[in-house]
mmCIF file of C-alpha atoms in Angstrom:
data_model
loop_
_atom_site.group_PDB
_atom_site.id
_atom_site.type_symbol
_atom_site.label_atom_id
_atom_site.label_comp_id
_atom_site.label_asym_id
_atom_site.label_seq_id
_atom_site.Cartn_x
_atom_site.Cartn_y
_atom_site.Cartn_z
ATOM 1 C CA MET A 1 -40.410 4.890 -2.641
ATOM 2 C CA THR A 2 -42.583 2.296 0.146
ATOM 3 C CA GLY A 3 -42.211 -0.309 -2.202
ATOM 4 C CA GLY A 4 -37.929 -0.016 -1.337
ATOM 5 C CA ALA A 5 -39.078 0.848 1.893
ATOM 6 C CA LEU A 6 -41.327 -1.815 2.627
ATOM 7 C CA SER A 7 -38.337 -5.072 1.762
ATOM 8 C CA GLY A 8 -35.498 -3.612 3.591
ATOM 9 C CA PHE A 9 -38.622 -4.075 6.272
ATOM 10 C CA THR A 10 -40.106 -6.820 5.507
ATOM 11 C CA HIS A 11 -36.645 -8.371 4.890
ATOM 12 C CA PRO A 12 -35.646 -8.508 8.751
ATOM 13 C CA LEU A 13 -38.692 -9.908 9.676
ATOM 14 C CA PHE A 14 -37.430 -13.082 6.923
ATOM 15 C CA GLY A 15 -34.964 -14.373 9.714
ATOM 16 C CA PRO A 16 -35.578 -16.762 12.242
ATOM 17 C CA ASP A 17 -32.154 -16.363 13.669
ATOM 18 C CA HIS A 18 -31.806 -12.190 13.233
ATOM 19 C CA ILE A 19 -35.034 -12.165 14.382
ATOM 20 C CA VAL A 20 -34.273 -13.602 17.779
ATOM 21 C CA ALA A 21 -30.807 -11.555 18.662
ATOM 22 C CA MET A 22 -31.961 -8.117 17.777
ATOM 23 C CA VAL A 23 -35.582 -9.368 21.048
ATOM 24 C CA ALA A 24 -32.972 -10.488 23.313
ATOM 25 C CA VAL A 25 -30.421 -7.312 22.248
ATOM 26 C CA GLY A 26 -33.874 -5.244 23.462
ATOM 27 C CA LEU A 27 -34.738 -7.795 26.608
ATOM 28 C CA TRP A 28 -31.460 -6.910 27.806
ATOM 29 C CA GLY A 29 -31.093 -4.117 27.546
ATOM 30 C CA ALA A 30 -34.365 -3.788 29.184
ATOM 31 C CA PHE A 31 -33.085 -6.018 31.897
ATOM 32 C CA LEU A 32 -29.532 -3.315 32.629
ATOM 33 C CA GLY A 33 -31.950 -0.801 33.365
ATOM 34 C CA ALA A 34 -30.892 2.942 32.379
ATOM 35 C CA PRO A 35 -28.703 3.744 30.639
ATOM 36 C CA ALA A 36 -28.392 1.375 28.665
ATOM 37 C CA ILE A 37 -32.405 0.935 27.333
ATOM 38 C CA TRP A 38 -32.135 4.092 25.862
ATOM 39 C CA LEU A 39 -28.936 3.835 24.377
ATOM 40 C CA LEU A 40 -29.269 0.737 22.870
ATOM 41 C CA PRO A 41 -30.752 1.019 20.701
ATOM 42 C CA VAL A 42 -28.944 3.927 19.656
ATOM 43 C CA VAL A 43 -26.414 2.617 19.307
ATOM 44 C CA PHE A 44 -26.064 -1.208 17.670
ATOM 45 C CA PRO A 45 -27.921 0.112 14.070
ATOM 46 C CA LEU A 46 -24.632 2.730 13.840
ATOM 47 C CA VAL A 47 -22.600 -0.743 14.481
ATOM 48 C CA MET A 48 -25.025 -2.082 12.596
ATOM 49 C CA ALA A 49 -24.164 -1.020 9.715
ATOM 50 C CA PHE A 50 -20.164 -0.558 10.124
ATOM 51 C CA GLY A 51 -20.139 -3.709 10.044
ATOM 52 C CA GLY A 52 -22.720 -4.740 6.849
ATOM 53 C CA ALA A 53 -20.354 -1.730 4.808
ATOM 54 C CA LEU A 54 -17.578 -3.913 5.492
ATOM 55 C CA GLY A 55 -19.625 -6.790 3.379
ATOM 56 C CA ILE A 56 -20.799 -4.168 1.071
ATOM 57 C CA LEU A 57 -16.841 -3.783 0.435
ATOM 58 C CA GLY A 58 -16.255 -7.537 0.220
ATOM 59 C CA LEU A 59 -14.299 -7.218 3.518
ATOM 60 C CA PRO A 60 -14.237 -10.431 5.246
ATOM 61 C CA LEU A 61 -15.149 -11.558 8.065
ATOM 62 C CA PRO A 62 -15.289 -14.865 9.775
ATOM 63 C CA ALA A 63 -17.474 -17.543 10.833
ATOM 64 C CA ALA A 64 -20.367 -14.553 10.338
ATOM 65 C CA ASP A 65 -23.353 -16.740 10.504
ATOM 66 C CA ALA A 66 -21.240 -18.732 12.807
ATOM 67 C CA GLY A 67 -21.443 -15.927 14.441
ATOM 68 C CA ILE A 68 -25.247 -14.606 14.609
ATOM 69 C CA ALA A 69 -25.830 -18.128 15.785
ATOM 70 C CA LEU A 70 -23.829 -17.419 18.825
ATOM 71 C CA SER A 71 -25.323 -13.743 19.442
ATOM 72 C CA ALA A 72 -28.606 -15.988 20.348
ATOM 73 C CA ILE A 73 -26.941 -17.728 22.824
ATOM 74 C CA VAL A 74 -24.890 -15.682 24.362
ATOM 75 C CA LEU A 75 -27.042 -12.619 24.133
ATOM 76 C CA GLY A 76 -30.322 -15.311 25.474
ATOM 77 C CA LEU A 77 -28.183 -16.156 28.047
ATOM 78 C CA MET A 78 -27.678 -13.234 29.439
ATOM 79 C CA VAL A 79 -31.579 -12.586 29.650
ATOM 80 C CA ALA A 80 -31.628 -15.774 31.459
ATOM 81 C CA LEU A 81 -29.693 -15.210 33.731
ATOM 82 C CA ALA A 82 -30.266 -12.064 34.755
ATOM 83 C CA ALA A 83 -26.534 -11.223 33.825
ATOM 84 C CA ARG A 84 -25.930 -7.295 34.883
ATOM 85 C CA PRO A 85 -22.330 -6.621 33.774
ATOM 86 C CA PRO A 86 -20.595 -3.599 33.383
ATOM 87 C CA LEU A 87 -22.524 -1.208 29.998
ATOM 88 C CA VAL A 88 -18.729 -0.923 28.493
ATOM 89 C CA ALA A 89 -18.879 -4.605 28.375
ATOM 90 C CA ALA A 90 -22.479 -5.335 27.571
ATOM 91 C CA ALA A 91 -21.473 -2.486 24.713
ATOM 92 C CA LEU A 92 -18.769 -4.796 23.445
ATOM 93 C CA VAL A 93 -20.753 -7.903 23.492
ATOM 94 C CA VAL A 94 -23.542 -6.514 21.550
ATOM 95 C CA GLY A 95 -21.627 -4.447 19.478
ATOM 96 C CA THR A 96 -19.249 -7.652 18.708
ATOM 97 C CA PHE A 97 -22.316 -9.000 17.294
ATOM 98 C CA ALA A 98 -24.097 -6.012 15.599
ATOM 99 C CA ILE A 99 -20.574 -6.917 13.529
ATOM 100 C CA PHE A 100 -21.588 -9.913 11.842
ATOM 101 C CA HIS A 101 -25.741 -8.994 12.276
ATOM 102 C CA GLY A 102 -24.746 -5.953 9.728
ATOM 103 C CA HIS A 103 -22.272 -7.700 7.914
ATOM 104 C CA ALA A 104 -24.139 -10.792 6.792
ATOM 105 C CA HIS A 105 -27.081 -8.675 6.220
ATOM 106 C CA GLY A 106 -24.769 -5.813 3.845
ATOM 107 C CA ALA A 107 -24.249 -8.036 1.485
ATOM 108 C CA GLU A 108 -27.398 -8.678 0.433
ATOM 109 C CA LEU A 109 -29.062 -4.726 0.494
ATOM 110 C CA PRO A 110 -29.477 -4.213 -3.425
ATOM 111 C CA PRO A 111 -28.177 -1.432 -4.476
ATOM 112 C CA GLY A 112 -29.745 0.627 -7.544
ATOM 113 C CA ALA A 113 -32.512 4.164 -7.046
ATOM 114 C CA ASP A 114 -34.603 2.637 -4.227
ATOM 115 C CA ALA A 115 -31.252 1.582 -2.128
ATOM 116 C CA MET A 116 -32.237 4.543 0.508
ATOM 117 C CA ALA A 117 -35.872 3.253 1.122
ATOM 118 C CA TYR A 118 -34.329 -0.679 1.607
ATOM 119 C CA SER A 119 -31.133 0.383 3.892
ATOM 120 C CA PHE A 120 -33.951 2.580 6.154
ATOM 121 C CA GLY A 121 -36.948 -0.064 6.659
ATOM 122 C CA PHE A 122 -34.065 -2.699 6.340
ATOM 123 C CA VAL A 123 -32.764 -0.521 10.111
ATOM 124 C CA ALA A 124 -35.908 0.760 11.229
ATOM 125 C CA ALA A 125 -37.056 -3.530 11.520
ATOM 126 C CA THR A 126 -34.210 -4.516 13.432
ATOM 127 C CA GLY A 127 -34.968 -1.231 16.000
ATOM 128 C CA LEU A 128 -38.432 -1.699 16.558
ATOM 129 C CA LEU A 129 -37.806 -5.594 16.386
ATOM 130 C CA HIS A 130 -35.047 -3.649 19.540
ATOM 131 C CA LEU A 131 -38.228 -2.374 20.769
ATOM 132 C CA THR A 132 -40.587 -5.297 21.074
ATOM 133 C CA GLY A 133 -37.668 -6.641 23.145
ATOM 134 C CA ILE A 134 -37.431 -3.624 25.520
ATOM 135 C CA ALA A 135 -40.555 -3.361 25.541
ATOM 136 C CA PHE A 136 -41.140 -7.440 26.371
ATOM 137 C CA GLY A 137 -37.973 -6.939 29.316
ATOM 138 C CA LEU A 138 -39.952 -4.538 30.849
ATOM 139 C CA LEU A 139 -42.381 -6.964 32.739
ATOM 140 C CA ALA A 140 -39.101 -7.592 34.543
ATOM 141 C CA ARG A 141 -40.330 -5.392 36.871
ATOM 142 C CA TRP A 142 -42.898 -7.316 38.843
ATOM 143 C CA PRO A 143 -41.326 -11.047 39.749
ATOM 144 C CA ALA A 144 -43.816 -13.191 37.585
ATOM 145 C CA GLY A 145 -42.627 -10.525 34.842
ATOM 146 C CA ALA A 146 -38.722 -11.549 35.539
ATOM 147 C CA VAL A 147 -39.778 -15.322 35.486
ATOM 148 C CA ALA A 148 -40.666 -14.420 31.644
ATOM 149 C CA VAL A 149 -38.576 -12.880 30.799
ATOM 150 C CA ARG A 150 -35.862 -14.739 31.681
ATOM 151 C CA ALA A 151 -37.707 -17.475 30.482
ATOM 152 C CA ALA A 152 -37.714 -15.767 26.693
ATOM 153 C CA GLY A 153 -33.733 -15.458 27.255
ATOM 154 C CA GLY A 154 -33.580 -18.947 27.706
ATOM 155 C CA MET A 155 -35.388 -20.014 24.291
ATOM 156 C CA ILE A 156 -33.652 -17.859 22.305
ATOM 157 C CA ALA A 157 -30.352 -19.757 23.543
ATOM 158 C CA LEU A 158 -31.926 -22.459 22.802
ATOM 159 C CA ALA A 159 -32.796 -22.117 19.463
ATOM 160 C CA GLY A 160 -29.742 -20.538 19.023
ATOM 161 C CA VAL A 161 -28.086 -23.604 19.905
ATOM 162 C CA ALA A 162 -30.282 -24.577 16.942
ATOM 163 C CA PHE A 163 -28.876 -22.025 14.939
ATOM 164 C CA LEU A 164 -25.940 -23.377 15.826
ATOM 165 C CA SER A 165 -26.240 -26.642 15.441
ATOM 166 C CA ASP A 166 -27.304 -26.552 11.930
ATOM 167 C CA LEU A 167 -24.325 -24.848 11.066
ATOM 168 C CA LEU A 168 -22.408 -28.103 11.599
ATOM 169 C CA MET B 1 -46.007 35.341 12.487
ATOM 170 C CA SER B 2 -44.631 32.479 14.085
ATOM 171 C CA ARG B 3 -41.440 30.888 13.369
ATOM 172 C CA PRO B 4 -42.382 28.064 10.043
ATOM 173 C CA VAL B 5 -44.709 30.943 8.577
ATOM 174 C CA TRP B 6 -42.030 33.219 8.558
ATOM 175 C CA LEU B 7 -38.781 31.558 6.940
ATOM 176 C CA ALA B 8 -41.856 30.568 3.783
ATOM 177 C CA ALA B 9 -42.324 33.102 3.150
ATOM 178 C CA LEU B 10 -38.253 35.108 3.356
ATOM 179 C CA PHE B 11 -38.357 31.721 1.602
ATOM 180 C CA VAL B 12 -41.044 32.031 -1.352
ATOM 181 C CA LEU B 13 -39.971 35.972 -1.844
ATOM 182 C CA ALA B 14 -36.704 34.943 -2.562
ATOM 183 C CA LEU B 15 -37.105 32.861 -5.060
ATOM 184 C CA THR B 16 -39.924 34.794 -6.992
ATOM 185 C CA ALA B 17 -37.251 37.125 -6.782
ATOM 186 C CA LEU B 18 -33.969 34.780 -7.765
ATOM 187 C CA LEU B 19 -36.585 33.847 -10.954
ATOM 188 C CA GLY B 20 -37.730 37.197 -11.649
ATOM 189 C CA SER B 21 -41.173 36.122 -13.241
ATOM 190 C CA HIS B 22 -44.594 34.586 -12.379
ATOM 191 C CA VAL B 23 -46.354 31.137 -12.077
ATOM 192 C CA GLU B 24 -49.252 31.350 -14.583
ATOM 193 C CA ILE B 25 -51.745 28.593 -14.235
ATOM 194 C CA ALA B 26 -50.135 26.824 -17.258
ATOM 195 C CA ASP B 27 -47.302 25.888 -14.976
ATOM 196 C CA ALA B 28 -49.655 24.151 -12.341
ATOM 197 C CA GLU B 29 -47.694 20.666 -13.384
ATOM 198 C CA GLY B 30 -44.500 21.329 -13.939
ATOM 199 C CA PHE B 31 -45.227 23.676 -10.264
ATOM 200 C CA ARG B 32 -46.327 20.551 -8.726
ATOM 201 C CA ALA B 33 -44.649 17.923 -10.296
ATOM 202 C CA GLY B 34 -41.580 19.551 -8.262
ATOM 203 C CA LEU B 35 -43.602 20.006 -5.023
ATOM 204 C CA GLU B 36 -43.845 16.426 -5.519
ATOM 205 C CA HIS B 37 -40.311 15.684 -5.955
ATOM 206 C CA PRO B 38 -38.984 16.589 -2.572
ATOM 207 C CA PHE B 39 -41.097 13.693 -0.912
ATOM 208 C CA ALA B 40 -41.174 11.546 -3.646
ATOM 209 C CA VAL B 41 -36.942 10.924 -3.491
ATOM 210 C CA PRO B 42 -36.083 8.074 -0.902
ATOM 211 C CA ALA B 43 -32.081 9.664 0.048
ATOM 212 C CA HIS B 44 -34.231 13.721 -0.679
ATOM 213 C CA VAL B 45 -37.174 12.072 2.321
ATOM 214 C CA ILE B 46 -34.109 10.545 4.770
ATOM 215 C CA ALA B 47 -31.800 13.778 4.118
ATOM 216 C CA LEU B 48 -34.527 16.558 4.553
ATOM 217 C CA THR B 49 -35.430 14.993 7.434
ATOM 218 C CA ALA B 50 -31.738 14.905 8.954
ATOM 219 C CA CYS B 51 -32.118 18.254 8.423
ATOM 220 C CA GLY B 52 -34.931 19.126 10.013
ATOM 221 C CA LEU B 53 -34.567 17.030 12.919
ATOM 222 C CA LEU B 54 -31.159 18.317 13.492
ATOM 223 C CA ALA B 55 -32.818 22.053 13.410
ATOM 224 C CA GLY B 56 -35.461 21.223 15.650
ATOM 225 C CA GLN B 57 -33.128 19.118 18.582
ATOM 226 C CA ARG B 58 -30.827 22.272 19.190
ATOM 227 C CA ASP B 59 -32.024 25.919 21.168
ATOM 228 C CA PRO B 60 -34.294 28.692 19.120
ATOM 229 C CA GLY B 61 -31.514 30.702 18.928
ATOM 230 C CA ARG B 62 -29.100 27.850 16.311
ATOM 231 C CA HIS B 63 -32.736 26.346 15.412
ATOM 232 C CA ASP B 64 -33.221 29.286 13.637
ATOM 233 C CA ALA B 65 -29.944 29.466 12.304
ATOM 234 C CA LEU B 66 -29.266 26.550 11.319
ATOM 235 C CA ALA B 67 -32.831 27.188 8.923
ATOM 236 C CA VAL B 68 -31.798 30.645 7.724
ATOM 237 C CA VAL B 69 -28.923 27.941 6.597
ATOM 238 C CA PHE B 70 -29.911 25.883 4.770
ATOM 239 C CA ILE B 71 -32.945 28.299 2.815
ATOM 240 C CA ALA B 72 -29.786 29.920 1.512
ATOM 241 C CA ALA B 73 -28.228 27.332 0.916
ATOM 242 C CA LEU B 74 -31.037 25.301 -1.423
ATOM 243 C CA ILE B 75 -31.976 28.940 -3.091
ATOM 244 C CA GLY B 76 -27.951 29.055 -3.656
ATOM 245 C CA GLY B 77 -27.857 25.360 -5.210
ATOM 246 C CA LEU B 78 -31.417 26.695 -7.101
ATOM 247 C CA ALA B 79 -29.676 29.229 -8.582
ATOM 248 C CA ALA B 80 -27.484 26.677 -10.388
ATOM 249 C CA LEU B 81 -29.549 24.896 -11.323
ATOM 250 C CA ALA B 82 -31.725 27.780 -13.241
ATOM 251 C CA LEU B 83 -28.623 29.393 -14.280
ATOM 252 C CA GLY B 84 -27.277 25.964 -16.424
ATOM 253 C CA VAL B 85 -24.652 23.929 -13.246
ATOM 254 C CA GLY B 86 -23.572 21.109 -15.335
ATOM 255 C CA GLU B 87 -22.913 17.529 -13.507
ATOM 256 C CA THR B 88 -22.233 17.731 -10.035
ATOM 257 C CA PRO B 89 -21.573 14.655 -7.242
ATOM 258 C CA ALA B 90 -24.722 15.922 -5.449
ATOM 259 C CA GLY B 91 -25.925 12.694 -4.951
ATOM 260 C CA ASP B 92 -23.489 11.329 -3.230
ATOM 261 C CA VAL B 93 -22.367 15.006 -1.386
ATOM 262 C CA LEU B 94 -26.292 14.496 0.668
ATOM 263 C CA VAL B 95 -26.591 10.933 1.838
ATOM 264 C CA ALA B 96 -22.625 11.611 2.853
ATOM 265 C CA ALA B 97 -24.435 14.909 4.803
ATOM 266 C CA ALA B 98 -27.839 13.310 5.601
ATOM 267 C CA ALA B 99 -24.952 10.183 7.320
ATOM 268 C CA ILE B 100 -23.324 13.264 8.910
ATOM 269 C CA ALA B 101 -26.465 14.947 10.000
ATOM 270 C CA GLY B 102 -28.386 12.126 11.688
ATOM 271 C CA LEU B 103 -25.235 11.094 13.428
ATOM 272 C CA LEU B 104 -25.217 14.647 14.563
ATOM 273 C CA VAL B 105 -28.728 14.269 16.223
ATOM 274 C CA ALA B 106 -28.397 10.184 17.650
ATOM 275 C CA ILE B 107 -25.211 12.489 19.755
ATOM 276 C CA GLY B 108 -28.328 14.300 20.995
ATOM 277 C CA ARG B 109 -25.845 16.708 21.736
ATOM 278 C CA PRO B 110 -24.456 20.204 19.780
ATOM 279 C CA LEU B 111 -21.210 20.029 19.040
ATOM 280 C CA SER B 112 -18.892 22.151 16.652
ATOM 281 C CA MET B 113 -22.084 24.698 14.897
ATOM 282 C CA LEU B 114 -20.316 25.274 12.079
ATOM 283 C CA LEU B 115 -20.193 21.672 11.176
ATOM 284 C CA GLU B 116 -23.902 21.904 11.322
ATOM 285 C CA PHE B 117 -24.175 24.955 9.191
ATOM 286 C CA PHE B 118 -21.687 23.055 6.962
ATOM 287 C CA VAL B 119 -23.859 19.252 7.305
ATOM 288 C CA VAL B 120 -27.540 21.813 6.774
ATOM 289 C CA ALA B 121 -25.913 23.933 3.715
ATOM 290 C CA ALA B 122 -24.745 20.458 1.879
ATOM 291 C CA ILE B 123 -28.203 19.039 2.096
ATOM 292 C CA GLY B 124 -30.028 22.755 1.415
ATOM 293 C CA ALA B 125 -27.894 23.079 -2.115
ATOM 294 C CA ALA B 126 -27.003 18.983 -2.854
ATOM 295 C CA ILE B 127 -30.772 18.045 -2.711
ATOM 296 C CA ALA B 128 -31.393 21.329 -5.603
ATOM 297 C CA LEU B 129 -29.170 20.513 -7.695
ATOM 298 C CA ASP B 130 -29.506 16.447 -7.638
ATOM 299 C CA SER B 131 -33.065 17.725 -8.505
ATOM 300 C CA PRO B 132 -31.870 18.667 -12.179
ATOM 301 C CA PRO B 133 -36.106 19.671 -13.935
ATOM 302 C CA GLU B 134 -35.760 17.204 -16.762
ATOM 303 C CA VAL B 135 -38.735 18.909 -19.131
ATOM 304 C CA VAL B 136 -37.293 21.174 -22.767
ATOM 305 C CA SER B 137 -38.432 24.584 -21.444
ATOM 306 C CA LEU B 138 -36.670 26.660 -19.038
ATOM 307 C CA ARG B 139 -39.871 29.043 -18.053
ATOM 308 C CA THR B 140 -41.847 24.962 -16.815
ATOM 309 C CA ALA B 141 -38.007 24.636 -15.734
ATOM 310 C CA ASN B 142 -37.577 27.339 -13.713
ATOM 311 C CA VAL B 143 -41.340 26.617 -11.709
ATOM 312 C CA MET B 144 -40.679 22.940 -11.292
ATOM 313 C CA LEU B 145 -37.601 24.337 -9.446
ATOM 314 C CA ILE B 146 -39.543 26.582 -7.421
ATOM 315 C CA GLY B 147 -41.526 23.997 -6.558
ATOM 316 C CA THR B 148 -38.546 21.532 -5.453
ATOM 317 C CA GLY B 149 -37.364 24.213 -3.100
ATOM 318 C CA LEU B 150 -40.851 25.347 -1.274
ATOM 319 C CA GLY B 151 -41.352 21.138 -1.385
ATOM 320 C CA ALA B 152 -38.106 20.750 0.279
ATOM 321 C CA ALA B 153 -38.190 23.600 2.674
ATOM 322 C CA ILE B 154 -41.229 22.795 3.534
ATOM 323 C CA LEU B 155 -40.796 19.279 4.397
ATOM 324 C CA ALA B 156 -37.252 20.497 6.195
ATOM 325 C CA ILE B 157 -39.431 23.112 8.304
ATOM 326 C CA VAL B 158 -42.647 20.724 9.563
ATOM 327 C CA VAL B 159 -40.124 18.044 10.333
ATOM 328 C CA ALA B 160 -38.140 20.387 12.227
ATOM 329 C CA GLU B 161 -41.027 22.231 13.562
ATOM 330 C CA ILE B 162 -41.893 18.890 15.070
ATOM 331 C CA ALA B 163 -39.486 17.724 16.868
ATOM 332 C CA ALA B 164 -38.563 20.979 18.866
ATOM 333 C CA ALA B 165 -41.949 20.517 20.063
ATOM 334 C CA LEU B 166 -40.986 16.783 21.520
ATOM 335 C CA ARG B 167 -39.580 17.791 25.051
ATOM 336 C CA SER B 168 -40.386 14.714 26.972
ATOM 337 C CA ASP B 169 -36.897 13.095 27.813
ATOM 338 C CA TRP B 170 -38.333 9.389 26.047
ATOM 339 C CA GLN B 171 -39.450 11.898 22.930
ATOM 340 C CA ARG B 172 -35.868 12.577 23.208
ATOM 341 C CA ILE B 173 -34.654 9.905 23.197
ATOM 342 C CA GLY B 174 -37.188 8.252 20.282
ATOM 343 C CA LEU B 175 -35.234 11.854 18.613
ATOM 344 C CA ARG B 176 -31.662 10.190 19.637
ATOM 345 C CA VAL B 177 -32.911 6.888 17.973
ATOM 346 C CA LEU B 178 -34.757 8.305 14.842
ATOM 347 C CA GLY B 179 -31.281 10.309 14.244
ATOM 348 C CA SER B 180 -29.439 6.920 14.194
ATOM 349 C CA TRP B 181 -31.100 4.479 11.573
ATOM 350 C CA ILE B 182 -30.795 7.193 9.489
ATOM 351 C CA ALA B 183 -27.248 7.192 9.320
ATOM 352 C CA ALA B 184 -27.425 3.666 8.925
ATOM 353 C CA SER B 185 -28.837 3.890 6.496
ATOM 354 C CA ALA B 186 -26.721 6.934 4.432
ATOM 355 C CA LEU B 187 -24.065 4.577 6.148
ATOM 356 C CA LEU B 188 -25.378 1.333 4.057
ATOM 357 C CA VAL B 189 -25.888 3.431 1.190
ATOM 358 C CA LEU B 190 -22.671 4.789 0.948
ATOM 359 C CA ALA B 191 -20.979 1.892 1.140
ATOM 360 C CA MET B 192 -23.252 0.589 -2.158
ATOM 361 C CA ARG B 193 -22.470 3.824 -4.228
ATOM 362 C CA LEU B 194 -18.359 2.832 -3.227
ATOM 363 C CA ALA B 195 -18.651 -0.892 -4.399
ATOM 364 C CA ALA B 196 -20.349 0.149 -6.970
ATOM 365 C CA GLU B 197 -18.287 2.002 -7.619
ATOM 366 C CA THR B 198 -15.377 0.275 -6.907
ATOM 367 C CA ALA B 199 -16.528 -2.699 -8.951
#
């Protein structure tokens, strides 16, 4: 059981595009404040799992890899620019990208007896990446911290540009 | 007597009455194997955790009612196994029920009481039916079933009591996050099973 969970837990940690986008989600949630800061980690895994189910069932999603790279660019820019759209708009942006991330990773989930442990490890790692972003994003309460958080958003956006250029 | 102790005692008494036998030292290995089973199968751990979180998140009245329904369904499932019920889709039902229970925890507000009763009953019965003992002796199989039932009840009750003790806003949000992780992982497993069946 621990082997399956550990394997699932480490899977998203080996995908830099996934890592930066998930951290950006947390950073943006912290910037937006309540209720986004707590709604996000509850809703994101569910939407991501929906995307994952589409991928597992073989339903095509056009340009999934480009969508993931784009997620780092857009979410990083949202943080860098300290964008504060309405909650519904932010949720739509994040939810759309959650489907791309879920779809790409869903097809990689192995079938078998440890599928549940693997899936839970995978989802938990993603959630903890959000929490990492949220924890770092809380620094934005202080002026110097806000600069650091926005700089991190800018770096995430640049990383997204690099991921996208690799695909083109 | 506190609520969890009361429930555990009720459960042990009901099982003993059901099987009409007592555990001897020679059956200790089988009992231990049964007891460990719900802790060793990932789908069982996650479903029981979801069930416990759901009960612990609710007010004390509904918490107790959900616990009683869960234990009754668990005993019913164990009785069906002891009476030799055949193959069932318990594995799929368990994962689906875990997904719904996780979703209910993530929502964080009491919805239909009937739905919650149905979900915890499905988990209780499916846990039992998904744990058929693989032994030759009928007596050992029954002792293993007692252990399985007790292990499942302990896990669910402990999680429920911990969840009920978490009262601050951040702790309650943590429970909802955990519920969403359970629902998401169960949804992925359901999709995998569906894909395997249709392949």
